[in-house]
XYZ file of N, CA and C in Angstrom:
777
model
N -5.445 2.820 5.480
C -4.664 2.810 4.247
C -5.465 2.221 3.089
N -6.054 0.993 3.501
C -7.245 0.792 2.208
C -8.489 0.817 2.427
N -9.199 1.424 3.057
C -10.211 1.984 3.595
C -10.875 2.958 2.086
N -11.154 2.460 1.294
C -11.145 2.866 0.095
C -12.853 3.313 -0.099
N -13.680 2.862 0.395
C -15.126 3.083 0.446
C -15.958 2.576 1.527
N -16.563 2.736 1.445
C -17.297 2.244 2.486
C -17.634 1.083 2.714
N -17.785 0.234 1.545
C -18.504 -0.891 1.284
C -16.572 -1.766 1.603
N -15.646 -1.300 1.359
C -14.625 -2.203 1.378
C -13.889 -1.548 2.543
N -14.002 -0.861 3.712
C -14.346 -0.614 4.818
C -15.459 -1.785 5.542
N -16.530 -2.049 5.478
C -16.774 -3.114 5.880
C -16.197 -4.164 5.831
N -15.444 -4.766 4.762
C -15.090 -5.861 4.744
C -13.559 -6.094 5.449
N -13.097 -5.087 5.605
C -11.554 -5.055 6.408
C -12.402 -5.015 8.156
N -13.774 -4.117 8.368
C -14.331 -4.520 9.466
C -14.686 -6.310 9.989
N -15.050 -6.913 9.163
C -15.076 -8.325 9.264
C -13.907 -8.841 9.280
N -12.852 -8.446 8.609
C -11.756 -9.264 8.886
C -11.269 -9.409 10.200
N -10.837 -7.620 11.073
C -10.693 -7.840 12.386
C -11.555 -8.021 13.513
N -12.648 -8.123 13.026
C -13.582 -8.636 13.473
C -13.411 -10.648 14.307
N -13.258 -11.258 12.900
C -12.739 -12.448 13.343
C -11.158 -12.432 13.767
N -10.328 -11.667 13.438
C -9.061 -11.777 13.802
C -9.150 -11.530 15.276
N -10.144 -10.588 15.832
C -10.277 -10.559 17.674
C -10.642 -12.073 17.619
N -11.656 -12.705 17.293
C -12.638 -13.573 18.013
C -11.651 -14.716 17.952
N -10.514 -14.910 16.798
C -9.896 -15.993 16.646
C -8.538 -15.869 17.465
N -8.209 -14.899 17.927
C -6.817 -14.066 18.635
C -7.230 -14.250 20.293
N -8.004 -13.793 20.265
C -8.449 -13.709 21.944
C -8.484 -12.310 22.486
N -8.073 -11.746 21.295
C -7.462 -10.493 21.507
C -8.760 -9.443 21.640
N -9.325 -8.236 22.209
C -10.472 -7.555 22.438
C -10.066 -6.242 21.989
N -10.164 -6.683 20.201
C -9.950 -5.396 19.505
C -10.995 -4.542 18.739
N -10.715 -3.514 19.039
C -11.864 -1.993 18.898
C -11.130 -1.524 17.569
N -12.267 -1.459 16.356
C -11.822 -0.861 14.950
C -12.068 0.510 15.190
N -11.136 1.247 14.789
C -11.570 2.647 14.996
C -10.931 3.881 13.437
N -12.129 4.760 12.949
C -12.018 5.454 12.207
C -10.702 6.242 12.215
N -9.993 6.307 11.185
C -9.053 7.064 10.536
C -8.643 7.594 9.436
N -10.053 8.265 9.009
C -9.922 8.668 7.829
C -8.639 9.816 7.116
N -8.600 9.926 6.365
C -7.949 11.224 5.060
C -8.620 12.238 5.549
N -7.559 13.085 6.029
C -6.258 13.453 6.281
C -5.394 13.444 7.194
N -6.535 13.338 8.178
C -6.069 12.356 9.364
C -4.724 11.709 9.225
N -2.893 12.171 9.893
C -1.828 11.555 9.431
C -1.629 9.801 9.878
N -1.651 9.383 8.991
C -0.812 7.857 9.349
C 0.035 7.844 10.406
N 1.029 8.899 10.268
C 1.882 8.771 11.019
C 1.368 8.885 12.890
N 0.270 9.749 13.144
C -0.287 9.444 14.522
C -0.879 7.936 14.786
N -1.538 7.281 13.498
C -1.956 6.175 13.933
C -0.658 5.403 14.738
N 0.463 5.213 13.566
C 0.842 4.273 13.691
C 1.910 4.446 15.421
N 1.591 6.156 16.033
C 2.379 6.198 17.357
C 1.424 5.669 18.185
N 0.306 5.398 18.179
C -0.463 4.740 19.051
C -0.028 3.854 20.170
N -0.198 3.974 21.337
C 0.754 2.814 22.349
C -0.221 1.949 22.493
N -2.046 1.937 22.027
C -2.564 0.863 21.603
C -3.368 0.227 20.284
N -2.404 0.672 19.711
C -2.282 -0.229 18.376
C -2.553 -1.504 18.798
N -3.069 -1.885 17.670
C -3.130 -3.906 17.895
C -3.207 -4.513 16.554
N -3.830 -3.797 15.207
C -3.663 -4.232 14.413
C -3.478 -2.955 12.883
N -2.191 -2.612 12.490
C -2.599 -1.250 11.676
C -1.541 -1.594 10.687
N -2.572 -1.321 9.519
C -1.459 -1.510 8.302
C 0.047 -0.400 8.590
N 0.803 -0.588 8.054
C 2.191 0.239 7.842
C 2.690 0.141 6.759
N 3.068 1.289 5.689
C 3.999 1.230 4.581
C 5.456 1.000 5.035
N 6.058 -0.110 4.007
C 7.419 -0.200 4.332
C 8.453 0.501 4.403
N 8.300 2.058 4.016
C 9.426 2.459 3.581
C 9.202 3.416 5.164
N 7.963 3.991 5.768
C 8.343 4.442 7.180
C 9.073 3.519 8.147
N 8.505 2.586 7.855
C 8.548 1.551 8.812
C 10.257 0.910 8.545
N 10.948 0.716 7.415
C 11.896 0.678 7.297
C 12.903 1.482 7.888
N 12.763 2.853 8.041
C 13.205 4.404 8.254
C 13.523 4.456 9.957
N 12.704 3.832 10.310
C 12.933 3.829 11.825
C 13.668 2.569 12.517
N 14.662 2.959 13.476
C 15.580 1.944 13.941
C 14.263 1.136 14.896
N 15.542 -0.302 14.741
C 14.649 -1.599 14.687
C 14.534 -1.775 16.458
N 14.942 -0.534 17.376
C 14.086 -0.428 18.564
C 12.695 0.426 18.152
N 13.069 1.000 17.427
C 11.547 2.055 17.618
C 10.444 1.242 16.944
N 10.407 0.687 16.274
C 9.691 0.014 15.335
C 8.126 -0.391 15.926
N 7.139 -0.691 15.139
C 5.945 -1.105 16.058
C 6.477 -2.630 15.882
N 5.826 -3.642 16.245
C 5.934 -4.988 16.153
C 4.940 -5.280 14.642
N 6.002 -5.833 14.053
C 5.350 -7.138 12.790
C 5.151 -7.931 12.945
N 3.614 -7.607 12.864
C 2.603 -9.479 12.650
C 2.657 -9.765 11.093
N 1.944 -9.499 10.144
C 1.997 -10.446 9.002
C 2.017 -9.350 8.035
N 2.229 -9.963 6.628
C 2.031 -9.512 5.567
C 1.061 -9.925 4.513
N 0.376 -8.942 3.692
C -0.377 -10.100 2.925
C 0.319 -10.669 1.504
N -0.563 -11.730 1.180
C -0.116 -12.091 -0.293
C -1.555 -12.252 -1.037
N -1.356 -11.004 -2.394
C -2.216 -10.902 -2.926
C -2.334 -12.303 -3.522
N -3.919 -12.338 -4.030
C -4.208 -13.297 -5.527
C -3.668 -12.414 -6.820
N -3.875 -11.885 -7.095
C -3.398 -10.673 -8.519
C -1.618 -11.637 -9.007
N -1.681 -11.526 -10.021
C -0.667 -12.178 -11.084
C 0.866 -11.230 -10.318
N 0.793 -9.677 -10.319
C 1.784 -8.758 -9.620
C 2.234 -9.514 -8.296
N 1.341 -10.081 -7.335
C 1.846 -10.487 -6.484
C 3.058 -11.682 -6.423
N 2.911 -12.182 -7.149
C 3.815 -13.434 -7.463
C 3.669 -14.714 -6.368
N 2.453 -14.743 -6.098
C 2.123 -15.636 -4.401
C 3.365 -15.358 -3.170
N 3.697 -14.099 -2.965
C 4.731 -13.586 -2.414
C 4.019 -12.665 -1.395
N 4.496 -11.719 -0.502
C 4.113 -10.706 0.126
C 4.867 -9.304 -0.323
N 4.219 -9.196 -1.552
C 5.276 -7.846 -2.418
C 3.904 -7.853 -2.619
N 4.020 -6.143 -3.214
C 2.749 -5.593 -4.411
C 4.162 -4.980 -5.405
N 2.931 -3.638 -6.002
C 3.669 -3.028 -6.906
C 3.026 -1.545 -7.034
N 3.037 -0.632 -7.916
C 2.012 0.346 -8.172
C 1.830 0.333 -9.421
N 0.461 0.489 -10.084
C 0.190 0.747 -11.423
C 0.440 2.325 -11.595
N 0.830 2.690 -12.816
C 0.932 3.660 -13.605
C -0.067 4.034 -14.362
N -0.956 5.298 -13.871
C -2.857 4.956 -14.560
C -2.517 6.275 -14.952
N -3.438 6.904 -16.471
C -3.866 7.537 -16.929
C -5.412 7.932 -17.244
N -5.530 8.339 -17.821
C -7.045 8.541 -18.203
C -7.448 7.787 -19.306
N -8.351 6.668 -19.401
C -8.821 5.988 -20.613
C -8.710 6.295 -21.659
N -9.016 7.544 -21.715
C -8.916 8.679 -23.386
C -7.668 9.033 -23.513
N -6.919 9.113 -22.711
C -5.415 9.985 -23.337
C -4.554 8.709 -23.420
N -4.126 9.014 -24.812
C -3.395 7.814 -25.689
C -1.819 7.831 -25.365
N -1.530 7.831 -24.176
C -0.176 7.897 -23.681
C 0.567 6.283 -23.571
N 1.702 6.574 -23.661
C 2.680 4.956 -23.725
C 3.620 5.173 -22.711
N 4.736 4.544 -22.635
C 5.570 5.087 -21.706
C 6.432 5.364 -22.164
N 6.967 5.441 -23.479
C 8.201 6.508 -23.742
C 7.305 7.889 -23.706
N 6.088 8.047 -23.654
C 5.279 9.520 -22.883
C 5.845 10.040 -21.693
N 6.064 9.260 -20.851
C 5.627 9.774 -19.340
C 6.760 10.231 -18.659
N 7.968 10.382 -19.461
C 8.678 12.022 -19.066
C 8.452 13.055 -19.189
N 7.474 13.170 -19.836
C 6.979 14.680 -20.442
C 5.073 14.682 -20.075
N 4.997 14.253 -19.079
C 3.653 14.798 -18.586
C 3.561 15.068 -17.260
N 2.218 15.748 -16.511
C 2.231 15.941 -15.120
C 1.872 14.840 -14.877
N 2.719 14.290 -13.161
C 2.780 13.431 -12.343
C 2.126 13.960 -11.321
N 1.378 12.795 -10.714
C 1.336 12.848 -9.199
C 1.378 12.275 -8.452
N 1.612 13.011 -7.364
C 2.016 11.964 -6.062
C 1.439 11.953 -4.583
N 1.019 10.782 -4.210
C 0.055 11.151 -2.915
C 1.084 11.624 -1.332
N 1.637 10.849 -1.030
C 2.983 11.523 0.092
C 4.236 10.914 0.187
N 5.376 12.140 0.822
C 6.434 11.566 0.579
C 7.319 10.442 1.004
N 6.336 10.394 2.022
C 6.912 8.851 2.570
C 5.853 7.452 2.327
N 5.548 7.482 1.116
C 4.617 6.513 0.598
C 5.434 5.659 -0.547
N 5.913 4.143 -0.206
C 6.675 3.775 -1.514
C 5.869 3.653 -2.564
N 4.470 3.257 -2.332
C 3.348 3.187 -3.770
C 3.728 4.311 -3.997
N 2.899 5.384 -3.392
C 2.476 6.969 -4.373
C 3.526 8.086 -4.571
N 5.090 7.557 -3.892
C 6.078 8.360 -4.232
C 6.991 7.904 -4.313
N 7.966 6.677 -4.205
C 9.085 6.600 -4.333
C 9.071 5.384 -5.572
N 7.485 4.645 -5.399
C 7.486 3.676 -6.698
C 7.249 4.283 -8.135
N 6.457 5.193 -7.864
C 6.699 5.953 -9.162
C 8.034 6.976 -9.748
N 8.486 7.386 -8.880
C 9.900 7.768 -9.024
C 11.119 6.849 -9.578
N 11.055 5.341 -8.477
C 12.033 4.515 -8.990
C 11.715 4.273 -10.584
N 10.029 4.333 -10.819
C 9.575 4.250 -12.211
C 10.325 5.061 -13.093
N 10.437 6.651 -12.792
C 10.351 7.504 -13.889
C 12.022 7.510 -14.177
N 13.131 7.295 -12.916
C 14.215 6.799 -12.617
C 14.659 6.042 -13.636
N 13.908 5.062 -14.082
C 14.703 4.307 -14.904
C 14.474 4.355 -16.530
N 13.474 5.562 -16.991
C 13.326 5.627 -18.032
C 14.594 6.638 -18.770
N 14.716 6.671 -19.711
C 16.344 7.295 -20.602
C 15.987 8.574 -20.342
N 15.368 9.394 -19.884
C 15.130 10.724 -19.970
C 14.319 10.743 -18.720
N 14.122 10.329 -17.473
C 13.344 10.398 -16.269
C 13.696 11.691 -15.811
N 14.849 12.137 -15.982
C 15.096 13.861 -15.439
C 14.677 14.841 -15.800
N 13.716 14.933 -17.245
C 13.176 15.786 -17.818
C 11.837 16.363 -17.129
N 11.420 15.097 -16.035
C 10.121 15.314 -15.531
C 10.080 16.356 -14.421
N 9.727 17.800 -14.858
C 9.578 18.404 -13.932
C 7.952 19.186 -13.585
N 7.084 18.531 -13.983
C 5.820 19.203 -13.377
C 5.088 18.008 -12.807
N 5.190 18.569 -11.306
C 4.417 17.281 -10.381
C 3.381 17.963 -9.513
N 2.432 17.159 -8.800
C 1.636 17.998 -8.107
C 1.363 16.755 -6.993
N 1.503 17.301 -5.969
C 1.519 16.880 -4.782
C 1.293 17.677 -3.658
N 0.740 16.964 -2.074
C 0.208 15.666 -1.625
C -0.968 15.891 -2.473
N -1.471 14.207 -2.525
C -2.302 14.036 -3.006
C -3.059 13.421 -2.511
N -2.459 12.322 -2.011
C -3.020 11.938 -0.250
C -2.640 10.648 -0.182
N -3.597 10.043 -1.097
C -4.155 8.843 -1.028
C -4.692 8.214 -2.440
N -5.035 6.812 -3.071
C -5.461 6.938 -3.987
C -6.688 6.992 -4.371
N -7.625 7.474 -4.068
C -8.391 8.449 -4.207
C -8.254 9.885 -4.756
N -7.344 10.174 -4.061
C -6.758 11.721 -4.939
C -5.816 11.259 -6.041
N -5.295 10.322 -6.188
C -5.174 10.644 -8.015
C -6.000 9.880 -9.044
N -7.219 9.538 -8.494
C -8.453 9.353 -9.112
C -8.725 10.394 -9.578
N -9.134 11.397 -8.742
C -9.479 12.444 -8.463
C -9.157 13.071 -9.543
N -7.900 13.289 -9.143
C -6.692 14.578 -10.306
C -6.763 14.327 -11.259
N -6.195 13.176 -11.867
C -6.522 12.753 -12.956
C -8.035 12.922 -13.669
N -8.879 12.812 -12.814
C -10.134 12.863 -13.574
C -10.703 14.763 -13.669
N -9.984 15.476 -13.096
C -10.303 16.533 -12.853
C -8.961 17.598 -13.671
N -8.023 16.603 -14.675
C -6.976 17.125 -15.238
C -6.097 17.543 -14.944
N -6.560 17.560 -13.405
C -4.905 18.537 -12.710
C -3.868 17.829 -13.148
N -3.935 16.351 -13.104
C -2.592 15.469 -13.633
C -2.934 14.598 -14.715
N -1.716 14.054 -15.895
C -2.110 13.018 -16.829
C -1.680 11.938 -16.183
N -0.925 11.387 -15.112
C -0.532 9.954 -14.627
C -0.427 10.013 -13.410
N -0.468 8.807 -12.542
C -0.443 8.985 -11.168
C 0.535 7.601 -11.173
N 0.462 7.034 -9.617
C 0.571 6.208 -9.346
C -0.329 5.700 -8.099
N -0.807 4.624 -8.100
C -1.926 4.009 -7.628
C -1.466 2.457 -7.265
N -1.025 2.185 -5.685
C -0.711 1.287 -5.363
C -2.075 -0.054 -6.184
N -1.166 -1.046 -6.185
C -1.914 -2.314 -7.180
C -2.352 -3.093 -6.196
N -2.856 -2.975 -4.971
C -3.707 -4.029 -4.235
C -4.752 -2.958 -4.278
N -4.436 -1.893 -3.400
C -5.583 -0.761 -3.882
C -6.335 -1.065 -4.971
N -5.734 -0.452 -6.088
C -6.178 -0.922 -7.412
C -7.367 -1.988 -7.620
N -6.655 -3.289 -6.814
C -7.263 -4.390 -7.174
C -8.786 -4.284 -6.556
N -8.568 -3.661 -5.306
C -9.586 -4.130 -4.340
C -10.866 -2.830 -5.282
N -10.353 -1.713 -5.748
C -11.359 -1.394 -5.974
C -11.817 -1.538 -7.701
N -10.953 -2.704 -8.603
C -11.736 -3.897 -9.254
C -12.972 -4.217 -9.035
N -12.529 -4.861 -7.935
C -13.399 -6.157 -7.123
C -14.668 -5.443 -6.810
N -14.350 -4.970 -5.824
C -15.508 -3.874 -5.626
C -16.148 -2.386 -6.014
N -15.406 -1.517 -6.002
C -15.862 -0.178 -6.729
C -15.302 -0.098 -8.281
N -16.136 -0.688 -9.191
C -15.440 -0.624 -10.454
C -15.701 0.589 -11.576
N -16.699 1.345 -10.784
C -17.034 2.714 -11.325
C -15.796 3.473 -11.091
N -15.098 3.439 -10.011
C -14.503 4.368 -9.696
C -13.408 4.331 -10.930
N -12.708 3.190 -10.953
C -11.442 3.369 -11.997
C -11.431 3.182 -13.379
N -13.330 3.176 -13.431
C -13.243 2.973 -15.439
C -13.008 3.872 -15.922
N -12.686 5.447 -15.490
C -12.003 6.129 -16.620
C -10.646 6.130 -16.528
N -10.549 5.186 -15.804
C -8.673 4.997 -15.375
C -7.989 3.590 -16.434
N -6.815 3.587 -17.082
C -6.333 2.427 -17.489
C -4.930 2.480 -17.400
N -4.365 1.311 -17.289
C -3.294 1.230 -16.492
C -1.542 1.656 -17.634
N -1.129 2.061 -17.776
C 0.266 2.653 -18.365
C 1.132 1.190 -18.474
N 1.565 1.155 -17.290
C 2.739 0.441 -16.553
C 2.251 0.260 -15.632
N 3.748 -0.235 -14.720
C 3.446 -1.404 -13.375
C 4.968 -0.943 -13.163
N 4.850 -0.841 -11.533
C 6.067 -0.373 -10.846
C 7.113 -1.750 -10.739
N 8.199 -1.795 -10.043
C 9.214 -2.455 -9.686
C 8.266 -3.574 -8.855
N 8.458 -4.287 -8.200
C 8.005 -4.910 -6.821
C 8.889 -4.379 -5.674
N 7.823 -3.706 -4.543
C 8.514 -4.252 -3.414
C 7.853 -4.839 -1.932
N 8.341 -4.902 -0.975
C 7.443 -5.256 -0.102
C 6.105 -4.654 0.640
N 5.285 -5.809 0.826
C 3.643 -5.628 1.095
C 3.791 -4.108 2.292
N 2.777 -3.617 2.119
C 2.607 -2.911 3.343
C 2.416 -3.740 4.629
N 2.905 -3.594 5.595
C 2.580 -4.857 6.628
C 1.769 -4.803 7.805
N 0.917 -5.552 8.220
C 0.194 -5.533 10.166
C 1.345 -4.983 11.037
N 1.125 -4.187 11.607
C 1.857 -3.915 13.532
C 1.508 -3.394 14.390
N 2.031 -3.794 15.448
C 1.025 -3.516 16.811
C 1.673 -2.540 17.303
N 1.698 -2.070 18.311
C 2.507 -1.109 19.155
C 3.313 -2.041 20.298
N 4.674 -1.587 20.179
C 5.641 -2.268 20.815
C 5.108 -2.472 22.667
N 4.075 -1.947 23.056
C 3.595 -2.021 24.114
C 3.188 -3.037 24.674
N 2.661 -3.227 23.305
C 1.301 -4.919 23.635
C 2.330 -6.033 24.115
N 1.756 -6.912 24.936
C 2.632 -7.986 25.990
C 2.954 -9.045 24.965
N 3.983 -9.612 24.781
C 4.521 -10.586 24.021
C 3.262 -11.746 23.701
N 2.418 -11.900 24.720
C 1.444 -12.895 24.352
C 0.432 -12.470 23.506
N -0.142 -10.977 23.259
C -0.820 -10.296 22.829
C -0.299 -10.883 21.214
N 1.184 -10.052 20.781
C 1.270 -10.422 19.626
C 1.605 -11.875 19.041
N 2.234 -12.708 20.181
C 1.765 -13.952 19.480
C 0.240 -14.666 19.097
N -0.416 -14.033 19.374
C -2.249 -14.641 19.584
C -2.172 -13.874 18.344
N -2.277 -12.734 18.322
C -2.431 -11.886 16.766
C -2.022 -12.069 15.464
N -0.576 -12.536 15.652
C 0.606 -12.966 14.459
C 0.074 -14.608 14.228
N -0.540 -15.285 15.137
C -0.762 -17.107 15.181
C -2.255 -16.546 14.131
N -2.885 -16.156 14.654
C -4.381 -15.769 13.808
C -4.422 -15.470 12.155
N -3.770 -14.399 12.059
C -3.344 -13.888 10.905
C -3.070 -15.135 9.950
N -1.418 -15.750 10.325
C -1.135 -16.332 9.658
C -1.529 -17.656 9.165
N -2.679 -17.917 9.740
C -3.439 -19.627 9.935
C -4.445 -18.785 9.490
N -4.989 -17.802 9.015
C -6.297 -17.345 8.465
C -6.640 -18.312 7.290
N -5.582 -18.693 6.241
C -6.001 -18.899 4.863
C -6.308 -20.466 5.308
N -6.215 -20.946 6.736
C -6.443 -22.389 6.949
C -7.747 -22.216 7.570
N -8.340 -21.522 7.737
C -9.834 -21.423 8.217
C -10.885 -21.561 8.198
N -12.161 -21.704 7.724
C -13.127 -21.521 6.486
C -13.486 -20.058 6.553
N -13.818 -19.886 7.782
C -14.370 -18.445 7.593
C -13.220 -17.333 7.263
N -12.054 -17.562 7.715
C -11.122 -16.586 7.445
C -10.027 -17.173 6.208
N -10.877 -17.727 5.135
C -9.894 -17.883 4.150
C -11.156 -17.000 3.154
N -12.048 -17.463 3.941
C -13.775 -16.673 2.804
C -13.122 -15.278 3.037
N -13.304 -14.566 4.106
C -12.555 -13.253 4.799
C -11.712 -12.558 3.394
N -10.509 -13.589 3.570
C -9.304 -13.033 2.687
C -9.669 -13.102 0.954
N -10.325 -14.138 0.422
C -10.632 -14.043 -0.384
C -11.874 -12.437 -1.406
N -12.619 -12.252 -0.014
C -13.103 -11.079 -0.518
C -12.415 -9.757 -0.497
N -11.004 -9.751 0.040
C -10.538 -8.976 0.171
C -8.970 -9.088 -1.257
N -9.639 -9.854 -1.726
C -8.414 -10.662 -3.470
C -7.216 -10.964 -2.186
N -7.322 -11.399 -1.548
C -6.083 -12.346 -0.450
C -5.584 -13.630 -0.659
N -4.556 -14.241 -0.754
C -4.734 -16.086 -0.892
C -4.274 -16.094 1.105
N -3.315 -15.201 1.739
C -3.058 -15.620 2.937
C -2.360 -14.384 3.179
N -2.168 -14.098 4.803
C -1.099 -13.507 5.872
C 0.213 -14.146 5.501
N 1.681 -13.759 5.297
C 2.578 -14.140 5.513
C 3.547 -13.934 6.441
N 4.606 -14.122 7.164
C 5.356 -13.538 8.091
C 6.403 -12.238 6.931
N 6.456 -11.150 7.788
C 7.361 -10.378 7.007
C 8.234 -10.096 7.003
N 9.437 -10.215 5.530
C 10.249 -10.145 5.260
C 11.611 -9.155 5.778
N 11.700 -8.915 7.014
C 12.154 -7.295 7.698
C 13.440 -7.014 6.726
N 14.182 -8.268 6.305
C 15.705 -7.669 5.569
C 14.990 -6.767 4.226
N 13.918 -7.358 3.270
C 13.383 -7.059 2.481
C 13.072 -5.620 2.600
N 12.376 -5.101 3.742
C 12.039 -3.762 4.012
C 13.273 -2.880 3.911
N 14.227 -3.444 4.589
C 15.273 -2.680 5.362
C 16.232 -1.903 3.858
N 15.860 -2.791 2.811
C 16.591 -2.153 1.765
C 15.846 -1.050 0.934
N 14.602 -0.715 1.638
C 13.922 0.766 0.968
C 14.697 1.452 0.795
N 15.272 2.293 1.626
C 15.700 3.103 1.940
C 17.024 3.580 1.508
N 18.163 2.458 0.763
C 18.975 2.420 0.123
C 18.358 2.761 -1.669
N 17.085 1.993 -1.788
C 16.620 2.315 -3.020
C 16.287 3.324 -3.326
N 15.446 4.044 -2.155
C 15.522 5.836 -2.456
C 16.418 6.647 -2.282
N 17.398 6.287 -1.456
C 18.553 7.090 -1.836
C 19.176 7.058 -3.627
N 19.145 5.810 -4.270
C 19.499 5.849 -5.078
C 18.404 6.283 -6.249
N 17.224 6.600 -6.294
C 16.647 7.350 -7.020
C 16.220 8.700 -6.675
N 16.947 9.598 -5.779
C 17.818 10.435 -5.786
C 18.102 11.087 -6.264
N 20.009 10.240 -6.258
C 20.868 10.091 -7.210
C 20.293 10.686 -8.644
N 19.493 9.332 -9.181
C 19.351 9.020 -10.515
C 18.110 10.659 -11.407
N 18.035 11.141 -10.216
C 16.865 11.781 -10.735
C 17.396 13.364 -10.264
N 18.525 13.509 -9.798
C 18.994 14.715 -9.958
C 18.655 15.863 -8.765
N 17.385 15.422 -8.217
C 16.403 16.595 -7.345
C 15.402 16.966 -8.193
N 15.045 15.989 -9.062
C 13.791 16.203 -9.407
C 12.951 15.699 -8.622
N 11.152 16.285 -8.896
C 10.352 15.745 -7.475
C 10.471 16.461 -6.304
C-alpha cells in the first residue's frame, strides 16, 4: 500500500525487518506490487504483518476479519498525534483551481473500496453546495501513483492522494509531487491499520502487536519510524473503523449516484 518507490520500499523493509528480530516472530517480506489485488494479500492464511484500508476491513464481519495489531500515528500536523490520516486534494501546480472549482472538473479515483482514493474524496465533493454536478470521473486508477500520473498526463485536473502517502513521498521522492500542489484536505478518518491472518496462534500476535507498539520506545525502532514521518504504532480504534461504512452510505445519499 505504500510501497511507493523503491528507495521507500526499503525503508518499510527495515522496519519489518526489526519488527521480526524484536517480535520473535520469523517474518518473510514479500513483493506485492500494482496490480497485483490487495484484496488476495490481505486473504493470506500467512499474513503476519499487512497494511489494511479501513473501510474493507470495516465491511467485513468482526469473525472474518484479519487480526489488528497497530495503527500508525503520523508526525504531519493532519495527523493530530492520533491514528487518523486524511487525503489531500492535488492538482497540477499550473492550473489555478480553488475549491469552489472542483465541481466542475475531472476527478479521479484510484479504487472503490479505497477510503483515501474513493470515498474520501467523495465525502469531499459531498459536501460542497453543488457536489452533484460532478460528473466526469476516471477510474481505477490504482494507486497514488496513478493520479500522479493522470494528472500529469491531463487525463484528470484533481485527484485524491492519501496524506501519509503524500507525506512519505515529501520526505523522500520530492520530484515526484512538484508538479503537484495541494487544493484541500479530506475529512479525517482512521489510519490504515497492521493485520495478521486470523490463523496466526494468539502468541504470534501478541509478540507482533507488543513490538509495534513499544517501537517509538526503542532507539533503533523509534529511528525506524521516524524515517518513515512516524512518532509511534497505536492500538486501533475498531468502533472508529466500524463507522465507515455508515459514512459511505451516506455519501451516497448526498451525491445522488454520482461516481
Amino acid at each position: 500500500m505504500y510501497n511507493l518507490s523503491p528507495k521507500i520500499s526499503g525503508l518499510w523493509d527495515r522496519l519489518f525487518g526489526w519488527l521480526s528480530s524484536h517480535s520473535g516472530v520469523d517474518l518473510e517480506v514479500i513483493a506485492h506490487a500494482a496490480p497485483a489485488p490487495l484484496s488476495a494479500l490481505w486473504a493470506r492464511p500467512d499474513m503476519g504483518a499487512v497494511f489494511m484500508c479501513g473501510f474493507p476491513f470495516s465491511r467485513l464481519a468482526a469473525a472474518e476479519r484479519p487480526m489488528p495489531l497497530a495503527a500508525p500515528v503520523s508526525l504531519a500536523d493532519w495527523g493530530e498525534e492520533r491514528p487518523v490520516y486524511a487525503s489531500h486534494i492535488v492538482a497540477a501546480h499550473d492550473k489555478p483551481l480553488t475549491e469552489s472549482d472542483l465541481s466542475a472538473v475531472r476527478w479521479g479515483w484510484t479504487v472503490r473500496d479505497s477510503q483515501s482514493g474513493y470515498n474520501a474524496p467523495r465525502e469531499f465533493v459531498a459536501a460542497l453546495g453543488n457536489g452533484r454536478s460532478v460528473r466526469e470521473t476516471v477510474g481505477p486508477l490504482l494507486n497514488p501513483r496513478g493520479v500522479v500520473e493522470a494528472i500529469g498526463a491531463g487525463t484528470i485536473d484533481v485527484g485524491a492522494i492519501d496524506a501519509y502517502a503524500y507525506q512519505l513521498l515529501e520526505m523522500h521522492e520530492p520530484d515526484m509531487i512538484a508538479p503537484l500542489r495541494v487544493v484541500a484536505t479530506t475529512r479525517p478518518a482512521p489510519f490504515p491499520l497492521l493485520v495478521a491472518a486470523r490463523q496466526q496462534s494468539p502468541e504470534t500476535i501478541a509478540a507482533l502487536q507488543g513490538a509495534l507498539l513499544g517501537a517509538h520506545r526503542n532507539p533503533e525502532g523509534r529511528d525506524i519510524l521516524r524515517s518513515l514521518g512516524l512518532a509511534a504504532f497505536a492500538e486501533p480504534d475498531i468502533a472508529a473503523y466500524e463507522q465507515l461504512p455508515a459514512r459511505a452510505r451516506a455519501i451516497d445519499v448526498a451525491l445522488g449516484g454520482a461516481w
